[in-house]
C-alpha atoms as a PDB file:
ATOM      1  CA  MET A   1     107.795  91.539  89.156  1.00  0.00           C
ATOM      2  CA  ILE A   2     105.216  89.325  86.989  1.00  0.00           C
ATOM      3  CA  ILE A   3     102.188  88.201  89.043  1.00  0.00           C
ATOM      4  CA  ARG A   4      99.741  85.592  87.789  1.00  0.00           C
ATOM      5  CA  PHE A   5      96.421  84.346  89.246  1.00  0.00           C
ATOM      6  CA  SER A   6      95.380  80.774  89.338  1.00  0.00           C
ATOM      7  CA  GLU A   7      91.943  80.030  88.409  1.00  0.00           C
ATOM      8  CA  HIS A   8      90.909  79.433  91.952  1.00  0.00           C
ATOM      9  CA  ALA A   9      92.413  82.967  92.956  1.00  0.00           C
ATOM     10  CA  LEU A  10      90.440  84.557  90.090  1.00  0.00           C
ATOM     11  CA  GLU A  11      87.049  83.060  91.336  1.00  0.00           C
ATOM     12  CA  LYS A  12      87.825  84.327  94.791  1.00  0.00           C
ATOM     13  CA  PHE A  13      87.001  87.937  93.271  1.00  0.00           C
ATOM     14  CA  ASN A  14      83.350  86.667  92.767  1.00  0.00           C
ATOM     15  CA  ASP A  15      83.046  85.070  96.265  1.00  0.00           C
ATOM     16  CA  PRO A  16      80.398  86.817  98.277  1.00  0.00           C
ATOM     17  CA  GLN A  17      82.435  86.891 101.438  1.00  0.00           C
ATOM     18  CA  LEU A  18      85.299  88.791  99.557  1.00  0.00           C
ATOM     19  CA  VAL A  19      82.969  90.951  97.504  1.00  0.00           C
ATOM     20  CA  LYS A  20      81.668  92.528 100.664  1.00  0.00           C
ATOM     21  CA  PHE A  21      85.072  93.701 101.428  1.00  0.00           C
ATOM     22  CA  ARG A  22      85.765  94.818  97.761  1.00  0.00           C
ATOM     23  CA  ILE A  23      89.086  93.203  97.003  1.00  0.00           C
ATOM     24  CA  ASN A  24      90.669  93.815  93.612  1.00  0.00           C
ATOM     25  CA  ARG A  25      93.794  92.620  91.799  1.00  0.00           C
ATOM     26  CA  GLU A  26      95.863  95.653  92.760  1.00  0.00           C
ATOM     27  CA  MET A  27      95.221  95.243  96.389  1.00  0.00           C
ATOM     28  CA  VAL A  28      96.321  91.387  96.250  1.00  0.00           C
ATOM     29  CA  GLU A  29      99.458  92.420  94.248  1.00  0.00           C
ATOM     30  CA  TYR A  30     100.158  95.183  96.737  1.00  0.00           C
ATOM     31  CA  VAL A  31      99.910  92.704  99.611  1.00  0.00           C
ATOM     32  CA  VAL A  32     102.652  90.422  97.790  1.00  0.00           C
ATOM     33  CA  MET A  33     105.002  93.091  97.040  1.00  0.00           C
ATOM     34  CA  ASN A  34     104.613  94.810 100.456  1.00  0.00           C
ATOM     35  CA  PRO A  35     103.527  92.348 103.135  1.00  0.00           C
ATOM     36  CA  GLU A  36     103.529  93.488 106.656  1.00  0.00           C
ATOM     37  CA  GLN A  37     103.973  89.841 107.570  1.00  0.00           C
ATOM     38  CA  GLU A  38     104.976  86.711 105.774  1.00  0.00           C
ATOM     39  CA  ASP A  39     104.328  83.068 106.700  1.00  0.00           C
ATOM     40  CA  ARG A  40     106.006  80.033 105.440  1.00  0.00           C
ATOM     41  CA  ILE A  41     103.392  77.109 105.436  1.00  0.00           C
ATOM     42  CA  SER A  42     103.914  73.377 105.124  1.00  0.00           C
ATOM     43  CA  ARG A  43     103.478  73.062 101.477  1.00  0.00           C
ATOM     44  CA  PRO A  44     106.886  73.467  99.740  1.00  0.00           C
ATOM     45  CA  GLY A  45     107.497  76.893  98.309  1.00  0.00           C
ATOM     46  CA  GLN A  46     104.136  78.328  99.242  1.00  0.00           C
ATOM     47  CA  VAL A  47     104.040  81.616 101.271  1.00  0.00           C
ATOM     48  CA  ILE A  48     101.223  83.735 102.941  1.00  0.00           C
ATOM     49  CA  ALA A  49     101.697  87.432 102.557  1.00  0.00           C
ATOM     50  CA  GLN A  50      99.612  89.344 104.904  1.00  0.00           C
ATOM     51  CA  ARG A  51      98.626  93.027 105.376  1.00  0.00           C
ATOM     52  CA  LEU A  52      96.262  94.969 107.379  1.00  0.00           C
ATOM     53  CA  PHE A  53      92.890  95.383 105.497  1.00  0.00           C
ATOM     54  CA  ASP A  54      90.941  97.505 107.937  1.00  0.00           C
ATOM     55  CA  ARG A  55      90.839  98.037 111.961  1.00  0.00           C
ATOM     56  CA  THR A  56      89.696  94.422 112.419  1.00  0.00           C
ATOM     57  CA  HIS A  57      90.778  92.346 109.302  1.00  0.00           C
ATOM     58  CA  VAL A  58      93.943  91.295 107.304  1.00  0.00           C
ATOM     59  CA  LEU A  59      94.126  90.394 103.699  1.00  0.00           C
ATOM     60  CA  ARG A  60      96.173  87.191 103.424  1.00  0.00           C
ATOM     61  CA  VAL A  61      97.404  85.984  99.976  1.00  0.00           C
ATOM     62  CA  VAL A  62      98.965  82.420  99.473  1.00  0.00           C
ATOM     63  CA  TYR A  63     101.443  82.415  96.590  1.00  0.00           C
ATOM     64  CA  LYS A  64     104.295  80.631  94.966  1.00  0.00           C
ATOM     65  CA  GLN A  65     107.390  81.738  93.418  1.00  0.00           C
ATOM     66  CA  GLU A  66     107.592  80.081  90.015  1.00  0.00           C
ATOM     67  CA  PHE A  67     110.383  80.314  87.733  1.00  0.00           C
ATOM     68  CA  ASN A  68     110.145  84.154  86.688  1.00  0.00           C
ATOM     69  CA  TYR A  69     106.825  85.100  88.062  1.00  0.00           C
ATOM     70  CA  VAL A  70     104.777  84.740  91.392  1.00  0.00           C
ATOM     71  CA  LYS A  71     101.610  82.745  91.114  1.00  0.00           C
ATOM     72  CA  ILE A  72      98.804  83.652  93.492  1.00  0.00           C
ATOM     73  CA  ILE A  73      97.164  80.514  94.632  1.00  0.00           C
ATOM     74  CA  THR A  74      94.161  81.937  96.826  1.00  0.00           C
ATOM     75  CA  LEU A  75      93.292  84.906  98.888  1.00  0.00           C
ATOM     76  CA  TYR A  76      91.089  85.573 101.874  1.00  0.00           C
ATOM     77  CA  VAL A  77      90.217  88.053 104.628  1.00  0.00           C
ATOM     78  CA  GLY A  78      90.687  87.079 108.264  1.00  0.00           C
ATOM     79  CA  ARG A  79      89.991  88.687 111.519  1.00  0.00           C
ATOM     80  CA  LYS A  80      93.199  90.395 112.718  1.00  0.00           C
ATOM     81  CA  LYS A  81      93.011  89.000 116.152  1.00  0.00           C
ATOM     82  CA  GLN A  82      93.233  85.494 114.771  1.00  0.00           C
ATOM     83  CA  TYR A  83      96.407  86.063 112.688  1.00  0.00           C
ATOM     84  CA  ALA A  84      98.197  88.937 114.671  1.00  0.00           C
ATOM     85  CA  SER A  85     101.702  87.981 115.600  1.00  0.00           C
END
């Protein structure tokens, strides 16, 4: 699977909030390819892939399937209790 990152997603790797969690590209790609949970959102074609990051947090990745690749739109870490199903 080919995975591409939007400029916004790439900027997130320098976001102080995410830097403290030490998120890297491989982790984001893993979440997209092996999500524990996926949510469809109101924007057509966009999906949020989610995976447990640590005991109290999840890594959430918003992406869209484009032609023959996946485009990562944004990513963020959230509290597990907020996004647990």
